[in-house]
Coordinates of C-alpha atoms in Angstrom, one line a residue:
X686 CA -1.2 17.3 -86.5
X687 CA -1.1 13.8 -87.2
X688 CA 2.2 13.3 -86.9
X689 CA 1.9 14.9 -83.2
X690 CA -0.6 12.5 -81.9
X691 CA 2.3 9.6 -81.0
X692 CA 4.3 11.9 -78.8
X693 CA 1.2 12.8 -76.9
X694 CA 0.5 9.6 -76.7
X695 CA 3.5 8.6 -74.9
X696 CA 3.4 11.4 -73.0
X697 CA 0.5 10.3 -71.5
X698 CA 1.6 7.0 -71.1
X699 CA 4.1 8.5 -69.2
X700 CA 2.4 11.2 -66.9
X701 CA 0.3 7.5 -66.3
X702 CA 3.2 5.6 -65.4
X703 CA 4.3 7.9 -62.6
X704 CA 0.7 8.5 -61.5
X705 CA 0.5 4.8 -60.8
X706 CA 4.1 4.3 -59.0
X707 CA 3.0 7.1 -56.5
X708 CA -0.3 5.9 -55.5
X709 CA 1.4 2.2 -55.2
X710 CA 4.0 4.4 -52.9
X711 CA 1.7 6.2 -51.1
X712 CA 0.0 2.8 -50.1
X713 CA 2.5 0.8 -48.8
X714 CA 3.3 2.4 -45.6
X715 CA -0.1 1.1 -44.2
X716 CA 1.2 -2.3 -44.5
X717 CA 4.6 -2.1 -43.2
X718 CA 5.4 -3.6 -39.8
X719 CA 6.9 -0.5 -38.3
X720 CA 3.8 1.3 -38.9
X721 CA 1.3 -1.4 -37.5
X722 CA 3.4 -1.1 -33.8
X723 CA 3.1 2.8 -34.0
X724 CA -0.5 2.3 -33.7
X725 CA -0.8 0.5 -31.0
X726 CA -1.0 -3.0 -32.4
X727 CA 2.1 -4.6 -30.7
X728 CA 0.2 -5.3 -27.6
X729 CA 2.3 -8.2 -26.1
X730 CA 5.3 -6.5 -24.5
X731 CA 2.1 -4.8 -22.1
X732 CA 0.8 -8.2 -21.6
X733 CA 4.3 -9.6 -20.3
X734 CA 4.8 -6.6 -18.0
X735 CA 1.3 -7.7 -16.1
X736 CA 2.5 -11.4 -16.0
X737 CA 5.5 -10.2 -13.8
X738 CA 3.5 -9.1 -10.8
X739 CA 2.2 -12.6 -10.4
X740 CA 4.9 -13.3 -7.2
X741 CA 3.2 -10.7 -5.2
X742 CA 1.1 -12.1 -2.2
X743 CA -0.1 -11.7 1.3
X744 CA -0.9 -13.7 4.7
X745 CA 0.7 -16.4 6.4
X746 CA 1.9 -19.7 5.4
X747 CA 3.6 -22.4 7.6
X748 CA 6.1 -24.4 6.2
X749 CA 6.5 -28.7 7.1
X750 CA 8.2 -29.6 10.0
X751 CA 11.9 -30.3 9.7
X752 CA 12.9 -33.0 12.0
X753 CA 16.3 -32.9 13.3
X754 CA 18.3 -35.0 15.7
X755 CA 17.1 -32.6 18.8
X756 CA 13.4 -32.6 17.7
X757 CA 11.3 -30.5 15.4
X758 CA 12.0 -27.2 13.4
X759 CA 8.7 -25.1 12.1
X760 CA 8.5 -22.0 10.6
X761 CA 5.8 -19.5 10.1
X762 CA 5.9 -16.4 7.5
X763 CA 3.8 -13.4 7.3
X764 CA 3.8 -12.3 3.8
X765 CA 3.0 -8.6 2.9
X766 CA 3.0 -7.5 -0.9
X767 CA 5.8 -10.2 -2.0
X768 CA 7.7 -9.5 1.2
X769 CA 8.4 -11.1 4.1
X770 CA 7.5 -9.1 7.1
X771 CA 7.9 -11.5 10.2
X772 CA 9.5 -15.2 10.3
X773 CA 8.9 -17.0 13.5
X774 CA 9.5 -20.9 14.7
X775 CA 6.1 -22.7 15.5
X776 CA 8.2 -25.9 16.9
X777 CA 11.9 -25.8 18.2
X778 CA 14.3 -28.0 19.9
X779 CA 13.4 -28.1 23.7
X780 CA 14.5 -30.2 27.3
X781 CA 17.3 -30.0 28.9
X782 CA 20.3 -27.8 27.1
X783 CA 18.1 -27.1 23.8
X784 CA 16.2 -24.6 25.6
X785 CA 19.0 -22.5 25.9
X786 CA 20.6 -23.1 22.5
X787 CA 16.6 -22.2 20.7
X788 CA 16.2 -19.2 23.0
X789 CA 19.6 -18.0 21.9
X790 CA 19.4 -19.1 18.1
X791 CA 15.8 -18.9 16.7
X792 CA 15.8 -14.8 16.7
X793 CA 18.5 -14.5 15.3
X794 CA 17.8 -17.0 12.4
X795 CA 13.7 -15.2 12.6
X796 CA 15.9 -11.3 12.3
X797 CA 17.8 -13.1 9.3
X798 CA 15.2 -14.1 7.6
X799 CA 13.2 -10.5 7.3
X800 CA 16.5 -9.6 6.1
X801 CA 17.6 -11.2 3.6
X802 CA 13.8 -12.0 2.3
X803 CA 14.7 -15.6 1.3
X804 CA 16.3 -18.8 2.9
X805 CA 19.8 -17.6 2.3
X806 CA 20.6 -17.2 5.5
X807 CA 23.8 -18.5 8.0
X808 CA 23.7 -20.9 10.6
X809 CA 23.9 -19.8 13.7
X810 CA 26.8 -20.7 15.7
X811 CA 26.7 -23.5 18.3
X812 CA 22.6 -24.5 16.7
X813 CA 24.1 -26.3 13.5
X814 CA 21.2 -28.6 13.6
X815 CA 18.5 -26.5 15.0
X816 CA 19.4 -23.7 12.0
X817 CA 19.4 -26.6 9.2
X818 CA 15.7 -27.9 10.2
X819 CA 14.5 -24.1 10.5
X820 CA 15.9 -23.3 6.6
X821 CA 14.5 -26.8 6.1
X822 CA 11.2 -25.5 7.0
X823 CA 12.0 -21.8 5.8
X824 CA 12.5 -23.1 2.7
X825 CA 8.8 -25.0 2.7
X826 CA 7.0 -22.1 3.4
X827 CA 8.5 -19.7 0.9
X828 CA 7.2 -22.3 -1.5
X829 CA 4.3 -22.1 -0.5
X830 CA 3.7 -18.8 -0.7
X831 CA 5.0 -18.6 -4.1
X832 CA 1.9 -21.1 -4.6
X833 CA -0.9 -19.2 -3.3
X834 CA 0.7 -15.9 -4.7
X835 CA 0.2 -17.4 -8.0
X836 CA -3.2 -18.8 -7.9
X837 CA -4.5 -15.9 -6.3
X838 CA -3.1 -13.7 -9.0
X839 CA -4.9 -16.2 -11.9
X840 CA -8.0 -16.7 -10.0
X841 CA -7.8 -12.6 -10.0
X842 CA -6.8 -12.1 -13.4
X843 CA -10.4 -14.1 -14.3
X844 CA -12.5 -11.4 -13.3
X845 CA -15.2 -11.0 -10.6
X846 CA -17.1 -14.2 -11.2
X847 CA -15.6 -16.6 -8.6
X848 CA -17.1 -15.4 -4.9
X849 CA -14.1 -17.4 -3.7
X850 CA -11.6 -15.6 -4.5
X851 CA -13.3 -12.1 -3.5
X852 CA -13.8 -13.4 -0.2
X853 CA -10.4 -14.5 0.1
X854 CA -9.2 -11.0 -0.5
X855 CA -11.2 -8.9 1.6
X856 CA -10.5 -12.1 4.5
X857 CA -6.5 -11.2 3.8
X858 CA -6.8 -7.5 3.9
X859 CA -8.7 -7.4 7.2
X860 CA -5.7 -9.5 9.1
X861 CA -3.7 -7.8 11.5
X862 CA -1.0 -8.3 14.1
X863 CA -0.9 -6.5 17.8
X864 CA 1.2 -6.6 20.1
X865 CA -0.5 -6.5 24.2
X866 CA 1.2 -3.9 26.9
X867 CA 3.7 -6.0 28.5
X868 CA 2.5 -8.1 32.0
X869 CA 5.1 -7.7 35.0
X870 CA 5.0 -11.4 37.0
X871 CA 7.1 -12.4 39.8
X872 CA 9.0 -14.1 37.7
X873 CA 10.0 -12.0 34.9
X874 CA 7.4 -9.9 32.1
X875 CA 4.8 -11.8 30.1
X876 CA 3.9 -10.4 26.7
X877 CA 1.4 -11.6 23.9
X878 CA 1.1 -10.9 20.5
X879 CA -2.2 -12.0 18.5
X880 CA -2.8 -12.1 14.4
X881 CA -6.6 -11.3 14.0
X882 CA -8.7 -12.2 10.9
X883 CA -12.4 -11.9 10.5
X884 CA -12.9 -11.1 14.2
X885 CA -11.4 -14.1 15.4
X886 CA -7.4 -14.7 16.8
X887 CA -6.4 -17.1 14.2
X888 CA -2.6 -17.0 16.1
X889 CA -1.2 -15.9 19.5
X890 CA 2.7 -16.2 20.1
X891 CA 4.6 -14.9 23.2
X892 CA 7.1 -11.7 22.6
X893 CA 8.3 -11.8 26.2
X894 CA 8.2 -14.7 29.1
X895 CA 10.0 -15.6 32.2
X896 CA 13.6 -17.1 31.6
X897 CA 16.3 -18.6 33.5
X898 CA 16.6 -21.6 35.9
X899 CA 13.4 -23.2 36.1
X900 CA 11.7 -20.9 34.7
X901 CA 12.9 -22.0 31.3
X902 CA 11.2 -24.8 31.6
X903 CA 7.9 -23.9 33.1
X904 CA 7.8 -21.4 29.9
X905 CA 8.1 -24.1 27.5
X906 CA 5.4 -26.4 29.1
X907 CA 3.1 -23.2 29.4
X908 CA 3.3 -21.4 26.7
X909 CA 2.2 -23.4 23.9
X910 CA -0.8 -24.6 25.9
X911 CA -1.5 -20.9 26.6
X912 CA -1.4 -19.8 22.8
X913 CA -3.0 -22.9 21.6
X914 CA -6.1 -22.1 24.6
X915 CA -6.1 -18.8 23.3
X916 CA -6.7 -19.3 20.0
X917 CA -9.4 -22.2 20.8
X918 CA -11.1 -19.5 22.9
X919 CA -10.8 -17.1 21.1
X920 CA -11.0 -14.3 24.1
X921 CA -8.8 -14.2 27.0
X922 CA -11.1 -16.2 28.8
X923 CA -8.7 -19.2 29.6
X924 CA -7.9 -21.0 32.3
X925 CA -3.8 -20.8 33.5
X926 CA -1.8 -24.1 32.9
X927 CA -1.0 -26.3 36.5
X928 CA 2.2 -25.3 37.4
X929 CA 2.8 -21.9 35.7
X930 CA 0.2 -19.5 37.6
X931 CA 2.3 -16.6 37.7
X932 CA 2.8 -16.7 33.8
X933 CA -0.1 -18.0 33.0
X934 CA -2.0 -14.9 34.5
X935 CA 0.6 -12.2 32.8
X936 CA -0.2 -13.8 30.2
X937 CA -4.0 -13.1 30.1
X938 CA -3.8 -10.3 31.5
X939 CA -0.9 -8.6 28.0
X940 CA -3.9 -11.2 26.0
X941 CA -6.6 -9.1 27.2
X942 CA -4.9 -5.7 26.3
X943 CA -4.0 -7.2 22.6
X944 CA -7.4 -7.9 22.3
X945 CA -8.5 -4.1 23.1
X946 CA -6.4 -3.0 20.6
X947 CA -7.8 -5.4 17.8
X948 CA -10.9 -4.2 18.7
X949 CA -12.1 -6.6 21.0

């Protein structure tokens, strides 16, 4: 029996051994790297995902004025979820032949715009240096709605302790454009369109006016007064511009029905 006892012994060294190497086994899955993402602990790629949203924004941004050899180029953006959703000039080349040449260009460069979302647009023919000042200017306020996109998204991304930044949100969701019914003059039709926040007309911008001969420039003296007075007033209670009756009461009058829509 004596002589027995060694081979158990190593026999139970053995069965030892082994019992040891599969519980080290058995352990080491818990710290292999592999493992740790299965669980849920490689977070980041979620937190990069977020951080791409930041270019969204809303509202309207006007960019600087471009100053070209005819006069000033300005351009306005509405901005809706990262896109743009209107582009229109605030300033433009006017007197004499550049009436014509912004009357003919500036939709086409606003249509371009909308369409290719970005300031990658073609000048148009025959308005070399009007369409340089408004990409100029295009380019200005794309910029800076890449700005405010931003900070809104990081003063958002701090949670609900700034009353700033809430108020700025609901101020933004509450804007809206609408278009009046469109005024017949004696001169041609007179229509209005009016951008609304907070209850009061924070734009107003003519879709249609009287053109041709001397009309064109009675139009250009009248209505920039007209939408200027209309956003001061904030009604259509405004008095007509000296010179330009006939538009100037068309005008109220498609003012008046933009502001029924909006709610009053």
């Amino acid at each position: 029996m004596r002589k027995s006892h060694p081979i158990r012994r190593v026999v139970l060294a053995g069965a030892a051994t082994v019992s040891g190497i599969v519980l080290l086994l058995s352990l080491k899955p818990a710290s292999d790297p592999g493992s740790a993402q299965a669980a849920g602990v490689g977070a980041p790629p979620a937190a990069s995902a977020q951080g791409g949203a930041q270019a969204a924004g809303s509202g309207t941004v006007t960019g600087e004025a471009a100053q070209t050899q005819y006069g000033a180029v300005q351009v306005r953006l509405t901005v809706s979820n990262g896109k743009i959703t209107r582009a229109e000039a605030v300033q433009a080349p006017k007197g004499g032949q550049s009436d014509r040449i912004t009357a003919n260009a500036v939709p086409k460069l606003n249509q371009a715009v909308v369409a290719a979302q970005g300031a990658d647009i073609d000048a148009v023919s025959g308005a070399t240096y009007t369409s340089a000042g408004y990409k100029e200017s295009l380019q200005s306020a794309i910029d800076k709605a890449k700005a405010a996109g931003g900070s809104s998204q990081g003063s958002g991304s701090q949670g609900s302790g700034s009353e700033g930044s809430g108020s700025q949100g609901s101020g933004a969701a509450q804007a809206k454009t609408v278009t009046g019914s469109v005024a017949q003059t004696q001169y041609g039709a007179v229509q209005v369109r009016i951008t609304v926040s907070g209850g009061k007309i924070t734009q107003a911008e003519t879709v249609q006016a009287p053109k041709g001969g001397q009309s064109d420039r009675i139009t250009a003296n009248a209505v920039p007064k007209l939408n200027q007075a209309a956003v001061t007033a904030g009604s259509a209670d405004i008095d007509a511009v000296s010179g330009a009756t006939y538009t100037s009461a068309g005008y109220k009058e498609s003012l008046q029905s933009a502001l029924d829509q909006a709610g009053g």
